[in-house]
């Protein structure tokens, strides 16, 4: 298990420089913007607007549907790519911390279910479903709040929604079904 993981990392690190020569110029630019280069009014525009939205929420937020970055359309795809930025602007720092704490409790409970699983199938099912939510939340929060987000270039942002922050019925339904499975495995 661990040996395979370490070999995978080593091979990836050795192949990465060779892959740079195969990339097209626009793909290289995406990577450079991801690493922090680029004009704030062009390539990094959405990153900067996301940071402004999160910061303008201050401690308590501007109130539900009162976020200026969202209402004035400075944040593109605010219902999907930048939903955490909108949430932090409207609910503020404390609201964002409460949301992240709730996600933390959920992940702790779910990974505890993985540790208590009776069989290999139950363990893998619980681990897989929990990992999906954990990585979706981690990616959305990190990409909305740090240098990692570049929605226009689709490096840091992907059209995933923040789990359990409703946007459409299909997404919330599938997430709740997955969580129901994990909670059911904890009862077995």
mmCIF file of C-alpha atoms in Angstrom:
data_model
loop_
_atom_site.group_PDB
_atom_site.id
_atom_site.type_symbol
_atom_site.label_atom_id
_atom_site.label_comp_id
_atom_site.label_asym_id
_atom_site.label_seq_id
_atom_site.Cartn_x
_atom_site.Cartn_y
_atom_site.Cartn_z
ATOM 1 C CA UNK A 1 0.000 0.000 0.000
ATOM 2 C CA UNK A 2 2.466 2.639 1.170
ATOM 3 C CA UNK A 3 5.163 1.440 -1.174
ATOM 4 C CA UNK A 4 2.863 1.830 -4.193
ATOM 5 C CA UNK A 5 1.932 5.346 -3.024
ATOM 6 C CA UNK A 6 5.567 6.429 -2.684
ATOM 7 C CA UNK A 7 6.464 5.002 -6.093
ATOM 8 C CA UNK A 8 3.522 6.887 -7.615
ATOM 9 C CA UNK A 9 4.706 10.172 -6.137
ATOM 10 C CA UNK A 10 8.275 9.593 -7.279
ATOM 11 C CA UNK A 11 7.224 8.769 -10.844
ATOM 12 C CA UNK A 12 4.911 11.811 -10.964
ATOM 13 C CA UNK A 13 7.701 14.138 -9.827
ATOM 14 C CA UNK A 14 10.100 12.734 -12.407
ATOM 15 C CA UNK A 15 7.618 12.879 -15.312
ATOM 16 C CA UNK A 16 6.241 16.379 -14.576
ATOM 17 C CA UNK A 17 9.150 18.343 -16.135
ATOM 18 C CA UNK A 18 8.924 16.221 -19.286
ATOM 19 C CA UNK A 19 5.204 16.948 -19.541
ATOM 20 C CA UNK A 20 5.811 20.723 -19.590
ATOM 21 C CA UNK A 21 7.136 20.509 -23.154
ATOM 22 C CA UNK A 22 4.014 18.709 -24.335
ATOM 23 C CA UNK A 23 1.611 21.378 -23.029
ATOM 24 C CA UNK A 24 0.094 23.980 -25.306
ATOM 25 C CA UNK A 25 0.776 27.687 -24.513
ATOM 26 C CA UNK A 26 -2.680 28.304 -23.011
ATOM 27 C CA UNK A 27 -2.228 25.304 -20.698
ATOM 28 C CA UNK A 28 1.143 26.646 -19.547
ATOM 29 C CA UNK A 29 -0.499 30.018 -18.868
ATOM 30 C CA UNK A 30 -3.148 28.348 -16.709
ATOM 31 C CA UNK A 31 -0.479 26.714 -14.606
ATOM 32 C CA UNK A 32 1.428 29.991 -14.244
ATOM 33 C CA UNK A 33 -1.732 31.819 -13.115
ATOM 34 C CA UNK A 34 -2.358 28.972 -10.687
ATOM 35 C CA UNK A 35 1.129 29.553 -9.267
ATOM 36 C CA UNK A 36 0.465 33.279 -8.781
ATOM 37 C CA UNK A 37 1.518 35.049 -11.955
ATOM 38 C CA UNK A 38 -0.729 37.199 -14.097
ATOM 39 C CA UNK A 39 -2.369 40.608 -14.317
ATOM 40 C CA UNK A 40 -4.938 41.362 -11.576
ATOM 41 C CA UNK A 41 -7.318 42.886 -14.148
ATOM 42 C CA UNK A 42 -7.066 40.038 -16.638
ATOM 43 C CA UNK A 43 -6.018 36.528 -15.714
ATOM 44 C CA UNK A 44 -6.400 36.986 -11.944
ATOM 45 C CA UNK A 45 -9.610 39.061 -11.996
ATOM 46 C CA UNK A 46 -11.853 36.396 -10.506
ATOM 47 C CA UNK A 47 -9.303 35.500 -7.859
ATOM 48 C CA UNK A 48 -9.127 39.111 -6.721
ATOM 49 C CA UNK A 49 -12.919 39.514 -6.728
ATOM 50 C CA UNK A 50 -13.272 36.367 -4.645
ATOM 51 C CA UNK A 51 -10.803 37.691 -2.068
ATOM 52 C CA UNK A 52 -12.606 41.039 -1.988
ATOM 53 C CA UNK A 53 -15.932 39.286 -1.396
ATOM 54 C CA UNK A 54 -14.577 37.206 1.478
ATOM 55 C CA UNK A 55 -12.854 40.200 3.070
ATOM 56 C CA UNK A 56 -15.796 42.561 2.699
ATOM 57 C CA UNK A 57 -17.960 40.253 4.794
ATOM 58 C CA UNK A 58 -15.811 41.188 7.811
ATOM 59 C CA UNK A 59 -16.838 39.526 11.090
ATOM 60 C CA UNK A 60 -20.628 39.337 10.845
ATOM 61 C CA UNK A 61 -21.337 39.650 7.120
ATOM 62 C CA UNK A 62 -23.567 41.931 5.116
ATOM 63 C CA UNK A 63 -26.726 39.889 5.556
ATOM 64 C CA UNK A 64 -28.606 37.422 3.404
ATOM 65 C CA UNK A 65 -28.668 38.523 -0.271
ATOM 66 C CA UNK A 66 -26.886 41.777 0.573
ATOM 67 C CA UNK A 67 -23.437 40.875 -0.742
ATOM 68 C CA UNK A 68 -22.270 43.545 -3.163
ATOM 69 C CA UNK A 69 -19.815 41.353 -5.071
ATOM 70 C CA UNK A 70 -22.612 38.909 -5.830
ATOM 71 C CA UNK A 71 -25.424 41.403 -6.498
ATOM 72 C CA UNK A 72 -23.297 43.599 -8.758
ATOM 73 C CA UNK A 73 -22.070 40.517 -10.686
ATOM 74 C CA UNK A 74 -18.377 40.927 -9.891
ATOM 75 C CA UNK A 75 -18.233 37.225 -9.065
ATOM 76 C CA UNK A 76 -18.975 35.091 -12.113
ATOM 77 C CA UNK A 77 -20.644 31.773 -11.435
ATOM 78 C CA UNK A 78 -21.420 32.864 -7.896
ATOM 79 C CA UNK A 79 -23.926 30.032 -7.444
ATOM 80 C CA UNK A 80 -21.353 27.326 -8.152
ATOM 81 C CA UNK A 81 -17.677 28.247 -8.434
ATOM 82 C CA UNK A 82 -17.655 31.024 -5.860
ATOM 83 C CA UNK A 83 -20.448 29.968 -3.518
ATOM 84 C CA UNK A 84 -18.109 29.987 -0.514
ATOM 85 C CA UNK A 85 -17.064 33.567 -1.324
ATOM 86 C CA UNK A 86 -20.709 34.623 -1.485
ATOM 87 C CA UNK A 87 -21.455 32.787 1.771
ATOM 88 C CA UNK A 88 -18.492 34.419 3.533
ATOM 89 C CA UNK A 89 -19.496 37.865 2.272
ATOM 90 C CA UNK A 90 -23.107 37.498 3.411
ATOM 91 C CA UNK A 91 -22.465 35.632 6.691
ATOM 92 C CA UNK A 92 -19.036 37.014 7.565
ATOM 93 C CA UNK A 93 -16.067 35.389 9.231
ATOM 94 C CA UNK A 94 -18.112 33.838 12.024
ATOM 95 C CA UNK A 95 -20.617 32.330 9.599
ATOM 96 C CA UNK A 96 -17.806 30.861 7.499
ATOM 97 C CA UNK A 97 -16.160 29.392 10.617
ATOM 98 C CA UNK A 98 -19.477 27.867 11.711
ATOM 99 C CA UNK A 99 -19.963 26.322 8.248
ATOM 100 C CA UNK A 100 -16.441 24.881 8.247
ATOM 101 C CA UNK A 101 -16.909 23.568 11.789
ATOM 102 C CA UNK A 102 -20.098 21.766 10.744
ATOM 103 C CA UNK A 103 -18.265 20.213 7.794
ATOM 104 C CA UNK A 104 -15.482 19.215 10.197
ATOM 105 C CA UNK A 105 -17.959 17.496 12.535
ATOM 106 C CA UNK A 106 -19.504 15.660 9.610
ATOM 107 C CA UNK A 107 -16.123 14.446 8.333
ATOM 108 C CA UNK A 108 -15.052 13.388 11.832
ATOM 109 C CA UNK A 109 -18.270 11.422 12.308
ATOM 110 C CA UNK A 110 -17.983 9.851 8.860
ATOM 111 C CA UNK A 111 -14.336 8.860 9.212
ATOM 112 C CA UNK A 112 -15.192 7.402 12.615
ATOM 113 C CA UNK A 113 -17.771 5.299 10.760
ATOM 114 C CA UNK A 114 -14.977 4.132 8.440
ATOM 115 C CA UNK A 115 -12.873 3.082 11.438
ATOM 116 C CA UNK A 116 -15.789 1.186 13.011
ATOM 117 C CA UNK A 117 -16.916 -0.575 9.848
ATOM 118 C CA UNK A 118 -17.434 -4.314 10.282
ATOM 119 C CA UNK A 119 -16.531 -5.457 6.797
ATOM 120 C CA UNK A 120 -14.276 -4.366 3.979
ATOM 121 C CA UNK A 121 -17.232 -3.418 1.750
ATOM 122 C CA UNK A 122 -18.762 -1.161 4.411
ATOM 123 C CA UNK A 123 -15.385 0.423 5.117
ATOM 124 C CA UNK A 124 -14.692 1.162 1.444
ATOM 125 C CA UNK A 125 -18.196 2.487 0.837
ATOM 126 C CA UNK A 126 -18.060 4.821 3.835
ATOM 127 C CA UNK A 127 -14.539 5.940 2.977
ATOM 128 C CA UNK A 128 -15.413 6.648 -0.653
ATOM 129 C CA UNK A 129 -18.572 8.619 0.083
ATOM 130 C CA UNK A 130 -16.914 10.589 2.879
ATOM 131 C CA UNK A 131 -13.878 11.325 0.739
ATOM 132 C CA UNK A 132 -16.050 12.734 -2.039
ATOM 133 C CA UNK A 133 -17.607 15.278 0.297
ATOM 134 C CA UNK A 134 -14.345 16.041 2.087
ATOM 135 C CA UNK A 135 -12.448 16.787 -1.132
ATOM 136 C CA UNK A 136 -15.300 18.800 -2.655
ATOM 137 C CA UNK A 137 -15.502 21.021 0.418
ATOM 138 C CA UNK A 138 -11.732 21.354 0.733
ATOM 139 C CA UNK A 139 -11.336 22.259 -2.921
ATOM 140 C CA UNK A 140 -14.138 24.803 -2.938
ATOM 141 C CA UNK A 141 -12.979 26.558 0.224
ATOM 142 C CA UNK A 142 -9.311 26.641 -0.747
ATOM 143 C CA UNK A 143 -9.952 27.716 -4.319
ATOM 144 C CA UNK A 144 -12.340 30.485 -3.254
ATOM 145 C CA UNK A 145 -10.106 31.916 -0.571
ATOM 146 C CA UNK A 146 -6.510 31.623 -1.783
ATOM 147 C CA UNK A 147 -4.330 31.924 -4.827
ATOM 148 C CA UNK A 148 -5.547 28.565 -6.059
ATOM 149 C CA UNK A 149 -8.719 29.840 -7.719
ATOM 150 C CA UNK A 150 -8.768 30.634 -11.413
ATOM 151 C CA UNK A 151 -12.287 30.044 -12.638
ATOM 152 C CA UNK A 152 -11.851 31.613 -16.038
ATOM 153 C CA UNK A 153 -8.904 29.355 -16.700
ATOM 154 C CA UNK A 154 -10.470 26.308 -15.034
ATOM 155 C CA UNK A 155 -7.370 25.347 -13.096
ATOM 156 C CA UNK A 156 -8.410 25.919 -9.514
ATOM 157 C CA UNK A 157 -12.166 26.180 -9.949
ATOM 158 C CA UNK A 158 -14.333 23.443 -11.335
ATOM 159 C CA UNK A 159 -18.084 23.505 -11.716
ATOM 160 C CA UNK A 160 -18.621 21.591 -8.474
ATOM 161 C CA UNK A 161 -20.934 23.122 -5.930
ATOM 162 C CA UNK A 162 -20.159 23.361 -2.238
ATOM 163 C CA UNK A 163 -21.694 20.291 -0.665
ATOM 164 C CA UNK A 164 -24.917 20.941 1.287
ATOM 165 C CA UNK A 165 -25.056 24.590 0.266
ATOM 166 C CA UNK A 166 -28.068 24.163 -1.992
ATOM 167 C CA UNK A 167 -28.025 25.219 -5.588
ATOM 168 C CA UNK A 168 -30.044 22.595 -7.394
ATOM 169 C CA UNK A 169 -32.212 19.761 -6.219
ATOM 170 C CA UNK A 170 -30.191 17.015 -7.915
ATOM 171 C CA UNK A 171 -26.957 17.891 -6.163
ATOM 172 C CA UNK A 172 -28.443 18.183 -2.702
ATOM 173 C CA UNK A 173 -30.471 14.997 -3.223
ATOM 174 C CA UNK A 174 -27.452 12.934 -4.212
ATOM 175 C CA UNK A 175 -25.362 14.344 -1.352
ATOM 176 C CA UNK A 176 -28.067 13.585 1.182
ATOM 177 C CA UNK A 177 -28.434 10.062 -0.207
ATOM 178 C CA UNK A 178 -24.679 9.493 0.172
ATOM 179 C CA UNK A 179 -24.737 10.827 3.721
ATOM 180 C CA UNK A 180 -27.730 8.654 4.527
ATOM 181 C CA UNK A 181 -25.732 5.608 3.442
ATOM 182 C CA UNK A 182 -22.795 6.625 5.624
ATOM 183 C CA UNK A 183 -25.045 7.252 8.643
ATOM 184 C CA UNK A 184 -26.796 3.908 8.063
ATOM 185 C CA UNK A 185 -23.447 2.108 8.037
ATOM 186 C CA UNK A 186 -22.703 3.640 11.438
ATOM 187 C CA UNK A 187 -25.866 2.041 12.860
ATOM 188 C CA UNK A 188 -25.055 -1.449 11.587
#
